[in-house]
Coordinates of C-alpha atoms in Angstrom, one line a residue:
X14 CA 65.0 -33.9 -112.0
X15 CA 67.2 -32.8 -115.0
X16 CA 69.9 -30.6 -115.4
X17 CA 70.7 -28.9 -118.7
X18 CA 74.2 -29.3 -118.6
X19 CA 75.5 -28.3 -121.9
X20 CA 73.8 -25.5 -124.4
X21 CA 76.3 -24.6 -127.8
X22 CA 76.6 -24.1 -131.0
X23 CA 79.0 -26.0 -133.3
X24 CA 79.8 -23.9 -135.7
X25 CA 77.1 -23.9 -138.8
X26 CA 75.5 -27.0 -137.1
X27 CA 72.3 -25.6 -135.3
X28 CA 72.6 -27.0 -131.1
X29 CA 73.3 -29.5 -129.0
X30 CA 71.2 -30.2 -126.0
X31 CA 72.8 -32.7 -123.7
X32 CA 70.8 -33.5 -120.9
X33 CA 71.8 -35.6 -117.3
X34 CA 69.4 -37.8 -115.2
X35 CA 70.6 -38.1 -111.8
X36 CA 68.1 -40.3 -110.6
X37 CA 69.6 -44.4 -111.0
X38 CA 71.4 -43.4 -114.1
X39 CA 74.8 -41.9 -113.8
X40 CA 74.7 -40.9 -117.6
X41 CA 71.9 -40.3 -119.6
X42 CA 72.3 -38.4 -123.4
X43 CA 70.8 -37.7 -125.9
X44 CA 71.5 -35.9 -129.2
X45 CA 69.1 -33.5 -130.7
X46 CA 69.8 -31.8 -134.0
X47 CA 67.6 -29.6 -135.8
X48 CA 66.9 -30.5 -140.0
X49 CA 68.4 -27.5 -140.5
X50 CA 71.5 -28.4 -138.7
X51 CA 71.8 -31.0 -141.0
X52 CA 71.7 -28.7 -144.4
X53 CA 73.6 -26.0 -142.5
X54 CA 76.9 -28.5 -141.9
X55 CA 78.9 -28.3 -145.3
X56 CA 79.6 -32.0 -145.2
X57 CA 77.2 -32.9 -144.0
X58 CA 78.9 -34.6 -140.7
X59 CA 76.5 -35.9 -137.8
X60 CA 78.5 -36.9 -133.9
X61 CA 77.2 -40.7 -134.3
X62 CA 77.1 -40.3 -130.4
X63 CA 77.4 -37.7 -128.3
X64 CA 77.5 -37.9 -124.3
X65 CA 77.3 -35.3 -121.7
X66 CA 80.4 -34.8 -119.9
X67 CA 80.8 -35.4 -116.1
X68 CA 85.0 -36.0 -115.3
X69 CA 83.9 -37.5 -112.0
X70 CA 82.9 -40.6 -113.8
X71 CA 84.6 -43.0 -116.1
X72 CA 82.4 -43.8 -118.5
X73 CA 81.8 -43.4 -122.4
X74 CA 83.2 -40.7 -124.6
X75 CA 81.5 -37.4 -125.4
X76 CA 81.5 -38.6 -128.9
X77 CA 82.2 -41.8 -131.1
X78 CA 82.6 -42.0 -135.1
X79 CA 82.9 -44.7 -137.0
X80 CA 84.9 -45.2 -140.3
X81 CA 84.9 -47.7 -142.9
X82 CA 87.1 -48.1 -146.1
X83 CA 85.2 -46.5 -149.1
X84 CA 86.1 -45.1 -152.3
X85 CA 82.6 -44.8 -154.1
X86 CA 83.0 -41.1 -154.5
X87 CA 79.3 -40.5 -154.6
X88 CA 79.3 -42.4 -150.9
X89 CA 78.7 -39.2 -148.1
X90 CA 78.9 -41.0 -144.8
X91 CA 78.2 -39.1 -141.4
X92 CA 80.3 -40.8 -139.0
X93 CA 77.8 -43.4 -137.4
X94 CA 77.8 -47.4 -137.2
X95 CA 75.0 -47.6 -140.6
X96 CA 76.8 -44.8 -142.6
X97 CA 80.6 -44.3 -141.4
X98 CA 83.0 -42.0 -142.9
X99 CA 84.7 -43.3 -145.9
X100 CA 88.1 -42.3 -144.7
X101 CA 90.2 -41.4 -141.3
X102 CA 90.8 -38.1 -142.3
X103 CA 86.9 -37.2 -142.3
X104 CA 86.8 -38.4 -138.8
X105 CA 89.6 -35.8 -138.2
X106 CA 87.2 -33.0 -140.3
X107 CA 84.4 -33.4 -138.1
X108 CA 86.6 -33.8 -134.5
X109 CA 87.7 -30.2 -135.7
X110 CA 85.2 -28.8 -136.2
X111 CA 83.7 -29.8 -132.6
X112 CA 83.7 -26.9 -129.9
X113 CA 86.5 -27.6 -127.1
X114 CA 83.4 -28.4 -124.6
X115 CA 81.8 -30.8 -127.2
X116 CA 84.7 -33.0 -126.6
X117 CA 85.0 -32.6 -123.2
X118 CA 84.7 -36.1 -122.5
X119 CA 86.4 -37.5 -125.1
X120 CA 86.1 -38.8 -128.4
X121 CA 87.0 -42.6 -130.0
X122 CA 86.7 -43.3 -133.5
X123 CA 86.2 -46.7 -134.1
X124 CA 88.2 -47.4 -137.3
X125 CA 86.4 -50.7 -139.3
X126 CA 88.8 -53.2 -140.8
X127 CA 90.2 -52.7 -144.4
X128 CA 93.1 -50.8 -146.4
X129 CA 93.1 -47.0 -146.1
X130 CA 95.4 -46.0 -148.6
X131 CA 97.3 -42.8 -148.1
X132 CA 99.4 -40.5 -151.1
X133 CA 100.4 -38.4 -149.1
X134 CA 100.7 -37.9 -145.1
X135 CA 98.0 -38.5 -142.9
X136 CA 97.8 -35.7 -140.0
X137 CA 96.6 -35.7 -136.5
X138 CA 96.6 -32.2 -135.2
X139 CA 93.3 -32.0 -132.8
X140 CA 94.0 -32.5 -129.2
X141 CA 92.2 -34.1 -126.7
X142 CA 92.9 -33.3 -123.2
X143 CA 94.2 -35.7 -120.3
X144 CA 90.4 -36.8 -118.8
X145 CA 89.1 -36.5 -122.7
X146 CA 91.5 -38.1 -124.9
X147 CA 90.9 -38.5 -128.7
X148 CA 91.2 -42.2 -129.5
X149 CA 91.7 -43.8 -132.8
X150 CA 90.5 -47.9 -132.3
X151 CA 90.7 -51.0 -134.5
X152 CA 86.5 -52.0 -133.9
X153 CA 86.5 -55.0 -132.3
X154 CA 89.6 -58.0 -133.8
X155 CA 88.7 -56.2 -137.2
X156 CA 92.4 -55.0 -138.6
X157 CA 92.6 -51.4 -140.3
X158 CA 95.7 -50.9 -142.2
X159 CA 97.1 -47.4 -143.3
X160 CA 99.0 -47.9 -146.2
X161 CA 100.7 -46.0 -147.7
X162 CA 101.4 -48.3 -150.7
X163 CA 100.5 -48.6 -154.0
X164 CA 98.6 -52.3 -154.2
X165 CA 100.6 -54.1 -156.9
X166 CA 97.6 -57.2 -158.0
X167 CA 99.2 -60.2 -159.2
X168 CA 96.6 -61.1 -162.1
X169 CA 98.6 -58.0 -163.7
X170 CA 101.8 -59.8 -163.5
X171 CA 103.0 -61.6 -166.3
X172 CA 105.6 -64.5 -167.3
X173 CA 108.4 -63.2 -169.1
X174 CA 109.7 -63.8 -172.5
X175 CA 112.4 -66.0 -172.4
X176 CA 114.5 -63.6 -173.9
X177 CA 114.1 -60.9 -171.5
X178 CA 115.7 -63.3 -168.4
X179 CA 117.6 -65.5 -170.5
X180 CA 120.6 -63.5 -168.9
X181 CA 119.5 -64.9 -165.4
X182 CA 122.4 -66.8 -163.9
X183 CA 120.2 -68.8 -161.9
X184 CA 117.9 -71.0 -162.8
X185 CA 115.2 -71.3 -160.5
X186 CA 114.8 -67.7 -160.3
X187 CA 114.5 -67.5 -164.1
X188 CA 112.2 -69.8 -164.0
X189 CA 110.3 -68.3 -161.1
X190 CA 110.5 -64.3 -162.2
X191 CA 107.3 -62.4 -163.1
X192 CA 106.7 -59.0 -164.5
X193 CA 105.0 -55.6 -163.5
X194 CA 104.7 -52.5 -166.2
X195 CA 104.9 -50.1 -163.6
X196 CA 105.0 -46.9 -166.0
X197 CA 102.3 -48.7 -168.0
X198 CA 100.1 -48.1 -164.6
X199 CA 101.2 -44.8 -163.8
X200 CA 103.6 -45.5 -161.2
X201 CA 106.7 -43.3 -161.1
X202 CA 109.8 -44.9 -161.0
X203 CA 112.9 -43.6 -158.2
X204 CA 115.2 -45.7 -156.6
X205 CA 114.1 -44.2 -153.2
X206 CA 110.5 -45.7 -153.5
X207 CA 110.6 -49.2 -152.0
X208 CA 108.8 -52.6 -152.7
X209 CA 107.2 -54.5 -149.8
X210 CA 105.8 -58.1 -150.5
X211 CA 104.0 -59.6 -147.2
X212 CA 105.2 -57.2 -144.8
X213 CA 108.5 -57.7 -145.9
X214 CA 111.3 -55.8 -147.9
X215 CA 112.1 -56.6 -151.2
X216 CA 115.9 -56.6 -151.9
X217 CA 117.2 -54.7 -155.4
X218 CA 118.7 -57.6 -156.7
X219 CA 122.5 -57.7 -155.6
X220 CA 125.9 -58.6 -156.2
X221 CA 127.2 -60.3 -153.8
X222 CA 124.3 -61.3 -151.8
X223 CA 125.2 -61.1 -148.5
X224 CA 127.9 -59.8 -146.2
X225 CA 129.5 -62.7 -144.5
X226 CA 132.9 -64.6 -143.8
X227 CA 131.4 -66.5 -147.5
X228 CA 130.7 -64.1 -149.4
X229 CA 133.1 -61.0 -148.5
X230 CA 132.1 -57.4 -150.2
X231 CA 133.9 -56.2 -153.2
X232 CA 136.5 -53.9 -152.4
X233 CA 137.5 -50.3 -154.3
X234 CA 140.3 -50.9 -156.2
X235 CA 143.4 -48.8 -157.7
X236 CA 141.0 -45.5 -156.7
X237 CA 141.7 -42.2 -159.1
X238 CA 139.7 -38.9 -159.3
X239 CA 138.4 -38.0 -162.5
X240 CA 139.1 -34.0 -161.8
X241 CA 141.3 -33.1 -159.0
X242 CA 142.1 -35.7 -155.7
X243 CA 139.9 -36.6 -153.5
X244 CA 136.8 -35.2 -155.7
X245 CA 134.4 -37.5 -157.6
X246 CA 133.4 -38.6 -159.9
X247 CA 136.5 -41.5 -159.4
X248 CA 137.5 -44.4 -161.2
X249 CA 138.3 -48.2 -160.0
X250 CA 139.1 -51.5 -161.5
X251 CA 136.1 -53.3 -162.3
X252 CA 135.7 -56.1 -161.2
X253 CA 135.5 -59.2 -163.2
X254 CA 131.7 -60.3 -162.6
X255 CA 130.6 -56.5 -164.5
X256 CA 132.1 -58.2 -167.8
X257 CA 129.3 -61.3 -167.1
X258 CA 126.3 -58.5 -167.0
X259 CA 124.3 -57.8 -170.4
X260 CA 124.1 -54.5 -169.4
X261 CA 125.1 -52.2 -166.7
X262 CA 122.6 -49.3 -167.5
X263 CA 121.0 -49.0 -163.8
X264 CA 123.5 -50.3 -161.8
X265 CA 124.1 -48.9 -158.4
X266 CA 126.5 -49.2 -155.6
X267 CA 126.2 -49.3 -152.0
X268 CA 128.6 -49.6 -149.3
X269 CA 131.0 -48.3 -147.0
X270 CA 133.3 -46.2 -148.9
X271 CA 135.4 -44.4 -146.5
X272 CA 135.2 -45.9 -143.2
X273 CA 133.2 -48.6 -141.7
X274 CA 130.5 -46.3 -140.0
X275 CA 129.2 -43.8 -142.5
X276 CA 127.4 -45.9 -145.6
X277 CA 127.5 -44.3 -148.9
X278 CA 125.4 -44.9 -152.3
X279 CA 126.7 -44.5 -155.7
X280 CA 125.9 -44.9 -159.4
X281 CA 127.6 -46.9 -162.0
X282 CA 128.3 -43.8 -164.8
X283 CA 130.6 -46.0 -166.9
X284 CA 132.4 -48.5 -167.8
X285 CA 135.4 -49.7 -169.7
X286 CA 135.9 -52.9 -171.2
X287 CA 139.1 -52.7 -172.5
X288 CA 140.5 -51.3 -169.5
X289 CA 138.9 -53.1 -167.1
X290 CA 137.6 -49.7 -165.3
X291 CA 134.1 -48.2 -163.8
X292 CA 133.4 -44.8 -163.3
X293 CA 131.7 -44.4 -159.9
X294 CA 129.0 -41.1 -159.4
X295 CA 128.2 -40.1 -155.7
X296 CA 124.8 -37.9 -156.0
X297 CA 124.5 -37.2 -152.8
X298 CA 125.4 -37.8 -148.7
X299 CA 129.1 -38.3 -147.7
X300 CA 131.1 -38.4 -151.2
X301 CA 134.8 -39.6 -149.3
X302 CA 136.1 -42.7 -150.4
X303 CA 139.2 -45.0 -150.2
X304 CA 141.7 -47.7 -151.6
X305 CA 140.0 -50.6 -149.8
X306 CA 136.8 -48.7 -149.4
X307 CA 133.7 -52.1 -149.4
X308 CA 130.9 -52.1 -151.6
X309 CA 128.5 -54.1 -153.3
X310 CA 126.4 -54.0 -156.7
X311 CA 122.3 -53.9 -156.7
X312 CA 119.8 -53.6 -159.3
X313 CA 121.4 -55.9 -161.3
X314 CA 118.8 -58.0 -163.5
X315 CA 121.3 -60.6 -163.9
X316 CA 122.2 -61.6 -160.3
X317 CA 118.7 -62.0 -159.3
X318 CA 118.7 -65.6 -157.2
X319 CA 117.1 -64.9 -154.1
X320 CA 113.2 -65.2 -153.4
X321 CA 112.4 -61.4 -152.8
X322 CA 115.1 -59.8 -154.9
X323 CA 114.1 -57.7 -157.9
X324 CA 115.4 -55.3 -160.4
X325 CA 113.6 -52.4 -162.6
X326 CA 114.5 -51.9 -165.9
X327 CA 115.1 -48.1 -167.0
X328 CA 112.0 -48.3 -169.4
X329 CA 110.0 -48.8 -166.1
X330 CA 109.1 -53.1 -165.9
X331 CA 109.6 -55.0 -162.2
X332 CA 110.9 -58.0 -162.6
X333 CA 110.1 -59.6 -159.0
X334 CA 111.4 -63.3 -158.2
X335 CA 108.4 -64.3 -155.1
X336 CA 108.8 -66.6 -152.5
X337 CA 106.0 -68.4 -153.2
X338 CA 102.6 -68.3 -155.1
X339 CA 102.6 -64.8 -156.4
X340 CA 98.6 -65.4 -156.9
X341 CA 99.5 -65.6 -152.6
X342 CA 101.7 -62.5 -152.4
X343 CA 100.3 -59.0 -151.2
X344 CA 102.9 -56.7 -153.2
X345 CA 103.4 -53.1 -152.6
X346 CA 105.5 -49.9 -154.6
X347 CA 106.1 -46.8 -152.2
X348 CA 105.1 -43.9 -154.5
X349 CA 106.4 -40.9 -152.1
X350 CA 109.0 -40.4 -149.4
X351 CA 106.7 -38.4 -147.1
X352 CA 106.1 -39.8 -143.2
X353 CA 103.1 -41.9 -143.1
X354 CA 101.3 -41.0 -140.3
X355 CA 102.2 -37.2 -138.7
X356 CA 100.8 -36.5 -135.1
X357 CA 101.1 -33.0 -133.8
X358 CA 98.6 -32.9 -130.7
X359 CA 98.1 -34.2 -127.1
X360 CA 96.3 -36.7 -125.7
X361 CA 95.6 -38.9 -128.2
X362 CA 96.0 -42.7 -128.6
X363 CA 96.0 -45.1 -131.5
X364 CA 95.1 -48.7 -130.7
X365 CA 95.2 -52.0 -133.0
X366 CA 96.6 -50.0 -136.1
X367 CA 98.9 -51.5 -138.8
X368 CA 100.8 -48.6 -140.4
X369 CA 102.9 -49.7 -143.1
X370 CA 104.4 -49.1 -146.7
X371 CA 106.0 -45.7 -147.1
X372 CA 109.8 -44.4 -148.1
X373 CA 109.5 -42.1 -145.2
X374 CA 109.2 -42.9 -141.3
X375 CA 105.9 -44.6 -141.0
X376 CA 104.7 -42.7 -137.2
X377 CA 105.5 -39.7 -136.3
X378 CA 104.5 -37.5 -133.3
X379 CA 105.3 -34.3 -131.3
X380 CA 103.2 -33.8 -128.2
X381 CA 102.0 -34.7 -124.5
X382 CA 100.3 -37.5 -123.4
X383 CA 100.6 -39.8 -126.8
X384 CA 100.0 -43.1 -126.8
X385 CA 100.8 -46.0 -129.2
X386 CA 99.7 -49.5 -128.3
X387 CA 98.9 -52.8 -129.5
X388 CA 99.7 -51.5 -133.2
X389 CA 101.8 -52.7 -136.1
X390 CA 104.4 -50.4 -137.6
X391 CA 107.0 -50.5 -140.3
X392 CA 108.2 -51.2 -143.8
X393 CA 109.4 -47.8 -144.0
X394 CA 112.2 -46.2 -145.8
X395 CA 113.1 -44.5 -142.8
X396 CA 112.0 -44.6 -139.2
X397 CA 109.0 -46.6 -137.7
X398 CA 107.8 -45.2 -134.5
X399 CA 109.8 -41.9 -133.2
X400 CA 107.4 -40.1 -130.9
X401 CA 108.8 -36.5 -129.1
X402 CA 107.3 -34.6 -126.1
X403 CA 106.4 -36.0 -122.6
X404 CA 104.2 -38.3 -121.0
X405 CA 104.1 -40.3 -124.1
X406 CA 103.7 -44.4 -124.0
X407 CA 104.7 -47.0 -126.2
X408 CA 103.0 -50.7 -125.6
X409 CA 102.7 -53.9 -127.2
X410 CA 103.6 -52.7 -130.6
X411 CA 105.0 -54.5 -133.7
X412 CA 107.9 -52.4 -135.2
X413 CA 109.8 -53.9 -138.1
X414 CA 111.6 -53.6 -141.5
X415 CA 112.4 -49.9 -141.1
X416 CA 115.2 -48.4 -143.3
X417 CA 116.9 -46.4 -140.2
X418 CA 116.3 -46.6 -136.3
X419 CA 112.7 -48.0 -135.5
X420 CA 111.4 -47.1 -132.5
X421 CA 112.4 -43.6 -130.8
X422 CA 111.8 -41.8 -127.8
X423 CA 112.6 -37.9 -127.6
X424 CA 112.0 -34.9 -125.3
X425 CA 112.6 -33.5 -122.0
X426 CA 114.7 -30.9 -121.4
X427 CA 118.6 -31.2 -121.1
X428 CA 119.7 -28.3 -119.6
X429 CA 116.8 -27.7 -117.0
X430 CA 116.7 -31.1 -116.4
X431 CA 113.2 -31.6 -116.9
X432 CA 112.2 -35.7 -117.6
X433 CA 109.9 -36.5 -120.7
X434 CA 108.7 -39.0 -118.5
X435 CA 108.0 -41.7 -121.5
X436 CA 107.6 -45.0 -121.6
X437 CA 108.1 -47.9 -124.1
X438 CA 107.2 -51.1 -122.8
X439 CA 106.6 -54.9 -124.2
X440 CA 107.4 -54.0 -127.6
X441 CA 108.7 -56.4 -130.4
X442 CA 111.2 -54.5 -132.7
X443 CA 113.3 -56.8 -135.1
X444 CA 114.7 -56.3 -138.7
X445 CA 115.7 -52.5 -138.9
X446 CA 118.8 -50.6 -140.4
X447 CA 117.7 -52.3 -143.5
X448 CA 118.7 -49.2 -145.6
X449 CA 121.3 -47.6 -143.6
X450 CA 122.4 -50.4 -141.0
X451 CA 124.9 -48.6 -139.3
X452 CA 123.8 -46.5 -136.0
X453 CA 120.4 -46.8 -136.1
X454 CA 118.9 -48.6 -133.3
X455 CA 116.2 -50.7 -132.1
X456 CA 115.2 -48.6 -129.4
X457 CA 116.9 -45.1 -128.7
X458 CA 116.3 -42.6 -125.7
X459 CA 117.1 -38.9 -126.9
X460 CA 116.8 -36.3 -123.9
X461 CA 115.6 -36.8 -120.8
X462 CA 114.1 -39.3 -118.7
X463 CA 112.9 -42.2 -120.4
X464 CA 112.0 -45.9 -119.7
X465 CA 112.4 -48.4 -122.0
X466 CA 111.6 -52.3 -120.1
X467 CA 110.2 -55.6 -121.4
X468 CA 110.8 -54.8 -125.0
X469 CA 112.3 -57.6 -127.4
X470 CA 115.1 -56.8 -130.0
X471 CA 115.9 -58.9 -132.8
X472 CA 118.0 -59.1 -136.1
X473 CA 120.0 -55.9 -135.9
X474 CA 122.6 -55.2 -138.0
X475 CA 124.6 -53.4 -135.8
X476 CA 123.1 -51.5 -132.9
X477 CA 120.2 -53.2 -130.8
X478 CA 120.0 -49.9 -128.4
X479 CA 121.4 -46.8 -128.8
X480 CA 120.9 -43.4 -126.1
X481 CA 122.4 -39.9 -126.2
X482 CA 121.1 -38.0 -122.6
X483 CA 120.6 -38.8 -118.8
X484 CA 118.3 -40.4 -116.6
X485 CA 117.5 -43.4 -118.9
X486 CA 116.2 -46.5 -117.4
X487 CA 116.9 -49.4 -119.7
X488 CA 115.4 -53.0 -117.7
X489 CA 113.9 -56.4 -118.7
X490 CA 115.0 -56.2 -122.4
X491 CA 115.5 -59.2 -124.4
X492 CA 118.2 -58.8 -127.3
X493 CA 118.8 -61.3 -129.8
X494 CA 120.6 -62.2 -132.9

């Protein structure tokens, strides 16, 4: 005996016919679709697979896609195994367009290995529902990485001139320094877009290098406004190591200005030889500052001598001292500030995803019901994982080398009382706060009742947890260095 169990429309595509046999087989489908279905869809999207729906039974999804890493732009794939889509966002396309009971089930896209570059943000804004959910999955050990990166190659890397590094202090990085054209390829230049070689952050080449009992930061100096007190720009001795630069078009500075826990960045504007005296700019962000204030130089091309430091010249050319083979080196310039990966929907889960290479957070999400596991997240310019609603999990993720805070839980209601009831659990977060490393934390609970257990946080510059709420359950960390 068979029962017809689902008769619709999708939109311009003609019908689907789902059928179930009861008799030894829990779930039998099939997927019928009319030639003129096939000219009637605008792009021409098939379901590789669709299933009927039966909530009494776990079994497959209503519908699986597959996608695969293409940029022919005369390639039209139609979501199954033989011809996948070309992109994630096509996937998203033809979930859209899917009627409500179409998806009933469910729906995984299987997501092939490969780089899936990204301009600009990639949205999730389909739901799935709590029996159905819509789940994006690495296929099989391959590795799919959205990136939102621009690939730097290294055969286009060149030796310097020995001219243009001559004013290297060290010597194995002037031996050692390579050169990109970056304006030559099309690539804007900003200081807020960031360079990532092998999952790492590169470093804007800095004076002094690091902040330890060894090497203390500089400290501002015989302070005076340039207009009326307290304003800037302002004025400082210089110190003595400016007068050892060939230049100091570029420069920046970076530091702690006022007081110890609000970081502030600044520009070189001038400087006087013959007095001794810089003129300090403060574009933007907190613009106090002190006698005593601490600081530190970067983007100097003279105080490169660390193996990922680098410095851009104002006519646009990366000079990029590698650690290592740079024939070995996967190098990456950030060419927007936009959030990576944007989720606005519920019930939906990402599984075996690296998401990495951006100057904004790399995952965000607002809903119900999200979850984020086994993924790897970060070289961001701002956040890494910050997730907001209820019922959301976090699991066995990778979160690193953020510029803020890297992994965030948020929601539940504060003055009812209500509990987001989310969960983060056996993640390894390590090497955040790169950009602003004061008060941004390895793992912070805003709202109401979270859990956070079995996590692991390493190399914070300041804080390794951080919550502002109630009913917080913080157990079975591990928090290092």
């Amino acid at each position: 005996m068979t029962d017809i169990v689902l008769v619709e429309e999708i939109q311009s595509m003609s019908r689907i016919i789902t059928a179930k046999n009861h008799y030894g087989i829990k779930r039998f489908c099939s997927l019928l679709l009319s030639a003129a279905a096939v000219t009637a869809c605008s792009q021409g999207i098939l379901t590789a697979d669709v299933y009927a729906a039966d909530e009494s039974i776990e079994t497959e999804p209503t519908a699986i896609f597959y996608v695969a890493p293409n940029y022919d732009p005369e390639y039209n794939g139609n979501g199954t195994f033989d011809m996948p889509f070309s992109n994630i966002n096509e996937a998203n396309e033809a979930i859209a367009i899917m009627p409500e009971k179409a998806r009933a089930g469910g729906v995984t896209v299987y997501i092939r290995g490969g780089d899936y570059y990204q301009d600009k943000t990639l949205r999730f804004d389909v739901s799935g529902t709590d029996g159905g959910p819509i789940v994006y999955k690495a296929y099989q050990d391959e590795v799919p990485v959205i990136d939102g990166g621009y690939r730097l190659l290294s055969e286009d890397f060149r030796k310097p001139e020995a001219s243009e590094v001559s004013c290297i202090k060290d010597e194995t990085a002037r031996n050692s320094v390579v050169v990109y054209d970056l304006k030559a390829e099309g690539l804007d230049v900003n200081s807020d877009f960031e360079l990532y070689y092998d999952g790492n952050r590169g470093t804007l080449a800095r004076y002094p290098n690091a902040w330890n009992p060894d090497e203390p930061p500089l400290q501002l100096k015989n302070v005076a406004a340039v207009g009326d007190p307290g304003t800037q720009p302002f004025t400082c001795d210089a110190d003595e190591v400016i007068s050892t630069w060939h230049s100091v078009e570029g420069v920046l500075l970076e530091g702690h200005f006022y007081i110890d826990w609000i970081q502030t960045s600044a520009v070189l504007s001038k400087y006087d030889e013959e007095n001794g005296r810089i003129e300090v700019s403060i574009p933007s962000g907190n613009r106090d500052y002190r006698e005593g204030g601490r600081y530190y130089f970067r983007n100097v091309l003279d105080e490169i001598d660390v193996p990922g430091e680098y410095y851009i010249s104002p006519e646009g050319l990366l000079y990029f001292y590698p650690d290592g083979d740079i024939a070995d080196t996967k190098i990456t310039y950030t060419q927007n500030t936009q959030n990576l990966v944007e989720v606005n929907a519920d019930y939906v889960t990402f599984d075996g995803l690296i998401v990495e290479n951006t100057g904004g957070s790399a995952f965000t999400a607002n809903g119900r019901g999200i979850t984020v596991q086994n993924c790897k997240i970060g070289c961001s310019g701002y956040r890494g994982l910050d997730i907001n609603g209820y019922d959301n999990y976090v699991y066995n993720n990778e979160i690193s080398h953020t510029g803020y805070a890297a992994l965030l839980l948020s929601g539940g209601d504060l003055e009812l009382g209500i509990p987001s009831n989310s969960i983060a659990d056996n993640n390894y977060v390590h090497d955040f706060g790169e950009i602003k490393s004061v008060y941004e934390a390895g793992l912070y609970g805003h709202g109401v009742g979270f859990t956070f257990t079995h996590n692991e946080v390493a190399y914070s510059p300041h804080l390794a947890v951080s919550t502002d709420g109630r009913d917080i359950v913080m157990k079975y960390n591990y928090i290092h260095d």
